[in-house]
GROMACS .gro file of C-alpha atoms in nm:
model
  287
    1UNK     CA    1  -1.381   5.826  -1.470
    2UNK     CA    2  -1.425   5.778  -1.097
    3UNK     CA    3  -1.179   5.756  -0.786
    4UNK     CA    4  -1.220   5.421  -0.782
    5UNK     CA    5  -1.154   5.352  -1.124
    6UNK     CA    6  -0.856   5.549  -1.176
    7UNK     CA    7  -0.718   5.350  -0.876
    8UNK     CA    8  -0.859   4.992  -1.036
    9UNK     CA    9  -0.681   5.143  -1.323
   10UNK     CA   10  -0.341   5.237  -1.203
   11UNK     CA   11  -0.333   4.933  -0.991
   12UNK     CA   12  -0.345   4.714  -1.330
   13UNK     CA   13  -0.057   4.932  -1.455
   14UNK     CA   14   0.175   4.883  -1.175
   15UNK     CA   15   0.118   4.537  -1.196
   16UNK     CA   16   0.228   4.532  -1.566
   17UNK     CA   17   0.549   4.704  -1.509
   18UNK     CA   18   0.619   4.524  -1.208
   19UNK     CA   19   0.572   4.150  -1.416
   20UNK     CA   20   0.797   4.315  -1.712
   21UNK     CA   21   1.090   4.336  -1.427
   22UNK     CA   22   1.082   4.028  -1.307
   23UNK     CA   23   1.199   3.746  -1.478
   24UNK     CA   24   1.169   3.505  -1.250
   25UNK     CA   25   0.786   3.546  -1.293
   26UNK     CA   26   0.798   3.407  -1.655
   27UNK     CA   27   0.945   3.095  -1.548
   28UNK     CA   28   0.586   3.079  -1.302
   29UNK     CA   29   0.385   3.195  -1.549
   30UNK     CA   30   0.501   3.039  -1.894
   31UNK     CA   31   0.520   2.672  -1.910
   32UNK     CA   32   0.780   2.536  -2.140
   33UNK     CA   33   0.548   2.462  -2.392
   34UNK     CA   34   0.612   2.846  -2.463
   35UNK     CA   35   0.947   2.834  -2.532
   36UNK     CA   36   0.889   2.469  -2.768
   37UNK     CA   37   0.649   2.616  -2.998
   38UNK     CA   38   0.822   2.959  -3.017
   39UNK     CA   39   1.157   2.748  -3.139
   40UNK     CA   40   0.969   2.531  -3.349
   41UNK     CA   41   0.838   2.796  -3.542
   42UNK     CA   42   1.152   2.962  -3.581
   43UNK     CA   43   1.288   2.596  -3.735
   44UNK     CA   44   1.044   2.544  -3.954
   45UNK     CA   45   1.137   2.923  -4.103
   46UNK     CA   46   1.476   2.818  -4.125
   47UNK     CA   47   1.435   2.476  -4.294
   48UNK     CA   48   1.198   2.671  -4.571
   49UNK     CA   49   1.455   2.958  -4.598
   50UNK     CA   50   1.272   3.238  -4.480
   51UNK     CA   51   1.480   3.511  -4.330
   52UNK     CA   52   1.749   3.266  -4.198
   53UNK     CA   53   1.922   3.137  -4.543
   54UNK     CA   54   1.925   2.794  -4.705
   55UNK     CA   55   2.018   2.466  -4.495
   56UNK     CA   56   2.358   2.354  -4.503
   57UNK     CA   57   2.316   1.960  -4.527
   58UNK     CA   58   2.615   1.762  -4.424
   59UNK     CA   59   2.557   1.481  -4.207
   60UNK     CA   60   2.897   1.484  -4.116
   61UNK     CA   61   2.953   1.815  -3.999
   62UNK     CA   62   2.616   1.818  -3.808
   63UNK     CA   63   2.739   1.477  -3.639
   64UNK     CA   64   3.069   1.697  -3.528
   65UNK     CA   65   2.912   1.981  -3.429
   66UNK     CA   66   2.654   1.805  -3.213
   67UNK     CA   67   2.941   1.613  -3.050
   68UNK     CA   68   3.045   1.926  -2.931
   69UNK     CA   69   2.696   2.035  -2.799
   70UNK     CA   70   2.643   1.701  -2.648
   71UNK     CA   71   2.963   1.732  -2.439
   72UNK     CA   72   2.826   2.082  -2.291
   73UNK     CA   73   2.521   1.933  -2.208
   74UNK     CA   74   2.651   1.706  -1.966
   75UNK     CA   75   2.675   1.959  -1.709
   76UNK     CA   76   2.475   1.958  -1.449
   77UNK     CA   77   2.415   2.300  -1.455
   78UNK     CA   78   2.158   2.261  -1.773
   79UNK     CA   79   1.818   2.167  -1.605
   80UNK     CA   80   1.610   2.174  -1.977
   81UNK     CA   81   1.843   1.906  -2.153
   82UNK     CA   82   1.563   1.626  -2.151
   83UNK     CA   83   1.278   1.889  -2.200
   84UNK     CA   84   1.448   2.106  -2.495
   85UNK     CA   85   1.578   1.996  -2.824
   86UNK     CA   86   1.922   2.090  -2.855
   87UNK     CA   87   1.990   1.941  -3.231
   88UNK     CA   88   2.237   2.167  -3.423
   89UNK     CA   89   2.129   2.284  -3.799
   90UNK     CA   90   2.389   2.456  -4.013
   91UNK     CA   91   2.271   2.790  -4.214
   92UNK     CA   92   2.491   2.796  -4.530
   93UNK     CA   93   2.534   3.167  -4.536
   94UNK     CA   94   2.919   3.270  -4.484
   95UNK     CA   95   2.840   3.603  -4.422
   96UNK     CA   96   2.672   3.635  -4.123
   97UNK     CA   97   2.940   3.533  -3.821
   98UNK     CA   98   2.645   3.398  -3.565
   99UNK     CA   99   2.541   3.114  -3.394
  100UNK     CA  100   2.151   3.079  -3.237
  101UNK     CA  101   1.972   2.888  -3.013
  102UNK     CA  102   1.622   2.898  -3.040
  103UNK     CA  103   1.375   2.906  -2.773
  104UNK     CA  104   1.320   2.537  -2.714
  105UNK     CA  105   1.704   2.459  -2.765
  106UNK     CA  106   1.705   2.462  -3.140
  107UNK     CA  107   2.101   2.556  -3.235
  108UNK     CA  108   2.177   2.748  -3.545
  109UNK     CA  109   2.538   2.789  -3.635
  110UNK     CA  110   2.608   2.981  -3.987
  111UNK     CA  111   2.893   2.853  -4.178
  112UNK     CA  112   3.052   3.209  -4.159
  113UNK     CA  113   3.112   3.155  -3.788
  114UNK     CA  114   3.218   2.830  -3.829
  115UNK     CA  115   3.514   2.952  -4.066
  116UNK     CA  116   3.552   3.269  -3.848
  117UNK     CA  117   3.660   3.055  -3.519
  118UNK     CA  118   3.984   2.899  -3.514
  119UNK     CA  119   3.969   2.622  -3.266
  120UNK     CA  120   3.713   2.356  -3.129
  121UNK     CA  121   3.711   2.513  -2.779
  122UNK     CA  122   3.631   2.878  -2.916
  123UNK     CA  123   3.340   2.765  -3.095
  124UNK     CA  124   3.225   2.538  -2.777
  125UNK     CA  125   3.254   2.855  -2.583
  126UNK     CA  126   3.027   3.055  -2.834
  127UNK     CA  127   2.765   2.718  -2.807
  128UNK     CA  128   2.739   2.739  -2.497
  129UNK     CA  129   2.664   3.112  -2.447
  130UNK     CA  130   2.372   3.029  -2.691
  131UNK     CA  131   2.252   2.721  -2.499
  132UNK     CA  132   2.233   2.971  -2.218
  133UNK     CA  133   2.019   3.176  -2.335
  134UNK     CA  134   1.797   2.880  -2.382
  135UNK     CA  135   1.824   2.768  -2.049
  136UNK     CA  136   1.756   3.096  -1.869
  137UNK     CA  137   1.453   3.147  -2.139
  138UNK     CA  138   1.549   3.521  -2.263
  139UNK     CA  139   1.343   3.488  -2.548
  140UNK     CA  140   0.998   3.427  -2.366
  141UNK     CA  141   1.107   3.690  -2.092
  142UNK     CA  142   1.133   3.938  -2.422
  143UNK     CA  143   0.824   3.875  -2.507
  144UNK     CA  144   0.663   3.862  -2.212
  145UNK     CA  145   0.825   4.242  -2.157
  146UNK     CA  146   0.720   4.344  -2.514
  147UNK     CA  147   0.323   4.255  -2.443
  148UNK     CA  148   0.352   4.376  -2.133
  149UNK     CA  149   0.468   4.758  -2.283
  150UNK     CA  150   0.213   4.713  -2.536
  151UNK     CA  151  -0.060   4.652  -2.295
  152UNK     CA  152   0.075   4.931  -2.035
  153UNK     CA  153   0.132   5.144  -2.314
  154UNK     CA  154  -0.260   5.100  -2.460
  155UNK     CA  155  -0.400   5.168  -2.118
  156UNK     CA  156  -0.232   5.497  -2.062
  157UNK     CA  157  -0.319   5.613  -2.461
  158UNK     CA  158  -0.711   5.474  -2.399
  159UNK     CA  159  -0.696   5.724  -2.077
  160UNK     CA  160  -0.542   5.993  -2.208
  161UNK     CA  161  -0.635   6.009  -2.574
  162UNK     CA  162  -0.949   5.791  -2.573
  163UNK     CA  163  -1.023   5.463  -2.722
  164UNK     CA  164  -1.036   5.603  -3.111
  165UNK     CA  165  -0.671   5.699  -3.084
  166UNK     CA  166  -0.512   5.434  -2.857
  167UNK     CA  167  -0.477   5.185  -3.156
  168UNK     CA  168  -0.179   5.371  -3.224
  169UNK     CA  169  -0.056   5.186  -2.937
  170UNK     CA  170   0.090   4.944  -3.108
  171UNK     CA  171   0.384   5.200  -3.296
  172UNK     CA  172   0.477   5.334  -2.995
  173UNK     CA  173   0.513   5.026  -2.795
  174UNK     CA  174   0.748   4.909  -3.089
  175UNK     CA  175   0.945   5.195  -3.052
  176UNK     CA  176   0.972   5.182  -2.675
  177UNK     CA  177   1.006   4.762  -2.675
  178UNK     CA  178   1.348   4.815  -2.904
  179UNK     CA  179   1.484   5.090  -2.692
  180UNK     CA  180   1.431   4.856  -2.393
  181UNK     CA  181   1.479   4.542  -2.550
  182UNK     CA  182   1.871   4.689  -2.589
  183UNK     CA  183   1.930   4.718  -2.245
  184UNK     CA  184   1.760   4.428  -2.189
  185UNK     CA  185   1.985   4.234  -2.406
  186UNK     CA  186   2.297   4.360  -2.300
  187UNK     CA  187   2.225   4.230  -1.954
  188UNK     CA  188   2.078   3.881  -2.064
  189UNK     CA  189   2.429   3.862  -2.274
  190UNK     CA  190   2.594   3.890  -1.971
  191UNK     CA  191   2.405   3.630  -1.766
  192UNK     CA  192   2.474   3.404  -2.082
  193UNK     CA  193   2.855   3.464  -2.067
  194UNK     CA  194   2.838   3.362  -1.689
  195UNK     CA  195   2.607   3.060  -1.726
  196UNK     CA  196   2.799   2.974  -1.970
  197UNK     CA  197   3.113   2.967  -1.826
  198UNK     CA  198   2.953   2.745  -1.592
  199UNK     CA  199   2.898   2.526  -1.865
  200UNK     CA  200   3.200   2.485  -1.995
  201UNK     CA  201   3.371   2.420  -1.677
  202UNK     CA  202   3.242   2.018  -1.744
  203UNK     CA  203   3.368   1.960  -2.075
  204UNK     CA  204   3.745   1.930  -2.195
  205UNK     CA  205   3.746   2.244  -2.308
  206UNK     CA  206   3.952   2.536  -2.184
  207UNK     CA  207   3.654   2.752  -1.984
  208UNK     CA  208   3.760   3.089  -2.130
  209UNK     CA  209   3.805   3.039  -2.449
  210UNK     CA  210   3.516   3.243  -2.570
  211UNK     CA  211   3.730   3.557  -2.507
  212UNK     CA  212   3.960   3.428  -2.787
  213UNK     CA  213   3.645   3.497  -3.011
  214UNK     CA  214   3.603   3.838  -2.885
  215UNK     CA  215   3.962   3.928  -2.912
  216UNK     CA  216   3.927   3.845  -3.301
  217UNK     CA  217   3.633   4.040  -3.339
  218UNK     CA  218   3.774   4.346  -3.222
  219UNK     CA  219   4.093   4.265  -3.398
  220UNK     CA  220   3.858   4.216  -3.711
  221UNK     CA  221   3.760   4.629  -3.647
  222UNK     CA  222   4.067   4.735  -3.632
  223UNK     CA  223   4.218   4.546  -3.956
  224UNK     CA  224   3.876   4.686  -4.149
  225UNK     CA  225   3.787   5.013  -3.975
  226UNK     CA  226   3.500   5.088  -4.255
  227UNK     CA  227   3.328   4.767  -4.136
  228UNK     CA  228   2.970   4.915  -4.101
  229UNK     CA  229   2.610   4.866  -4.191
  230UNK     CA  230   2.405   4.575  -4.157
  231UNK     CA  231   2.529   4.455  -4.511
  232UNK     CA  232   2.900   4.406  -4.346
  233UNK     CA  233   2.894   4.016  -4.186
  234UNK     CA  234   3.046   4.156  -3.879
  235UNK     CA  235   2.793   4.440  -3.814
  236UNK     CA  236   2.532   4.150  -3.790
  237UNK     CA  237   2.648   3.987  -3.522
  238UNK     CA  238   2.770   4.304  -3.340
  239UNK     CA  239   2.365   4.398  -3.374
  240UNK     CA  240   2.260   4.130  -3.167
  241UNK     CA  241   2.600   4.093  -2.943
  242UNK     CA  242   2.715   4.387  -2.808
  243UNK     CA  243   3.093   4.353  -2.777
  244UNK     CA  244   3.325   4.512  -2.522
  245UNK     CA  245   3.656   4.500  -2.273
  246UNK     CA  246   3.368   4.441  -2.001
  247UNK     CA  247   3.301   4.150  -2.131
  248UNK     CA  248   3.648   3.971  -2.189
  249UNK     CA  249   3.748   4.152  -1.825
  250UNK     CA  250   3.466   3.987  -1.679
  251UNK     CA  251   3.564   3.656  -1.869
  252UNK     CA  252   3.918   3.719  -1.703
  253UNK     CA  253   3.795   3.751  -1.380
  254UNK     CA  254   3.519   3.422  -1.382
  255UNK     CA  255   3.844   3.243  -1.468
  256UNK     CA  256   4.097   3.406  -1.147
  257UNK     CA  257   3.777   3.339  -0.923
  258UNK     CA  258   3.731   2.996  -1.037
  259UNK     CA  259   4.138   2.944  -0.968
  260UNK     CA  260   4.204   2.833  -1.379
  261UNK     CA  261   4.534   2.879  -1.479
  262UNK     CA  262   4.622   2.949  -1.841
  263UNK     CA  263   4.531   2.722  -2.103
  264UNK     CA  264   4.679   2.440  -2.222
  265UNK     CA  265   4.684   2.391  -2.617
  266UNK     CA  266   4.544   2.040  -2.637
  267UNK     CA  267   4.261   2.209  -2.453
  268UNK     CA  268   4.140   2.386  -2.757
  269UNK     CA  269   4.153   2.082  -2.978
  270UNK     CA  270   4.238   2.328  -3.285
  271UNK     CA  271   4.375   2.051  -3.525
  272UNK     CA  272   4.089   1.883  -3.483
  273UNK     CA  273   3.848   2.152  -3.536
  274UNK     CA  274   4.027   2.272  -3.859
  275UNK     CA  275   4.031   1.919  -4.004
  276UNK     CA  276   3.632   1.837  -3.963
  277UNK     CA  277   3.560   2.201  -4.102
  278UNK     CA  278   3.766   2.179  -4.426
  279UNK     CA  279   3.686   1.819  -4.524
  280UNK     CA  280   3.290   1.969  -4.492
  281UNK     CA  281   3.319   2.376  -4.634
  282UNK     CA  282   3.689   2.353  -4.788
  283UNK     CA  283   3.904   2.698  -4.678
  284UNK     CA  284   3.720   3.024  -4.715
  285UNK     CA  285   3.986   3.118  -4.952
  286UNK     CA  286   3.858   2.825  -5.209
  287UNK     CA  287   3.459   2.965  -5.160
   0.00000   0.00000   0.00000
């Protein structure tokens, strides 16, 4: 290989790693359309139940639980609400405590969440954290980081190893994407705490009640300490949420910095919350 190409060829790999750091980038590159189809395919997996459970139809509970998404969407802070979906489907599966929102604004909320969280505002607080993650496109940035390692990753095994072996490639950009892909999450689940804080500060909702939810997951650990494996509801959402007192500090301080006081108990609307979900999935005691 020449100077010139091992320049040509470094060059292209700087540019690779450069594009996987920068976000912003996606949002130049990747029309919406991306993030539409990606969350369309993910709903039509979920309406044929594959991977995500079996649909939990109940007009009336999807009616209340897009009442709550519609209120969050009037903030002005969500720029994709005309351009993105945003219709709630229930996943009857009360195991997994989890809510999703597609690429594309598709909202998933399992009926294990929904009789996890004790209040209206709590669960409004978890919605929009998912609608944030929508909004600042996470998924497509993921991907566009994952082909980016893959590519990166294929150059460097065709020059070192030679075009025979570098179709191994693809194993070890796995392995790397899901190493990085942690970190990566961790810091896109902070930017969706903070967005959607923001969020929430429109709606009648108490801003920080999300940290209610965290408080009762890690009050969940310590009740069942042998809560482990991804067979244990609470390990599932713990896979994809990393929990900590970061995160409810931070929640703290969004609220001191914002000048909200404590919460008022109409705020969290929990009588209503508890009447729409029994009259729909009964107690979990009576499952």
């Amino acid at each position: 290989m020449s100077k010139t190409s091992i320049r040509k060829y470094f060059l292209v790999l700087f540019l690779l790693f450069s594009l996987q750091g920068c976000g912003w980038m996606v949002d130049i590159i990747f029309p919406l359309d991306v993030d539409r189809f990606l969350g369309e395919q993910f709903y039509k997996a979920a309406v044929t139940g594959e991977g995500h459970g079996e649909i939990y139809k109940d007009k009336s509970l999807e009616k209340y639980l897009q009442s709550i998404v519609d209120r969050i969407l009037k903030s002005k802070s969500i720029h994709y609400k005309d351009e993105f979906k945003y219709k709630v489907t229930i996943i009857d599966d009360d195991k997994v405590i989890n809510a999703i929102c597609a690429p594309g604004g598709y909202i998933f909320v399992y009926t294990g969440l929904l009789h996890f969280v004790k209040n209206e505002a709590t669960l409004a607080g978890i919605l929009s954290h998912e609608i944030a993650h929508a909004e600042r496109r996470h998924s497509t940035k993921q991907l566009s980081t994952n082909l980016t390692l893959y590519f990166a990753l294929y150059f460097v095994l065709s020059y070192v190893l030679g075009p025979d072996l570098a179709q191994h490639a693809a194993d070890i950009a796995g392995l790397s994407t899901n190493l990085l892909g942690l970190a990566n999450s961790r810091s896109m689940e902070e930017e969706a705490d903070e967005y959607g804080f923001d969020y929430m500060r429109s709606t009648p909702y108490y801003p920080g009640a999300i940290a209610d939810f965290f408080k009762d997951i890690q009050k969940e650990k310590k009740v069942n300490p042998e809560l482990k494996g991804t067979d244990i509801p609470l390990e599932k959402y713990l896979s994809t949420h990393p929990l900590d007192e970061d995160r409810i500090s931070a929640n703290e301080k969004r609220l001191k910095d914002a000048k909200i006081g404590a919460p008022n108990a109409k705020s969290y609307f929990k009588e209503r919350y508890r009447s729409n979900i029994e009259k729909s999935l009964g107690t979990k005691e009576e499952d």
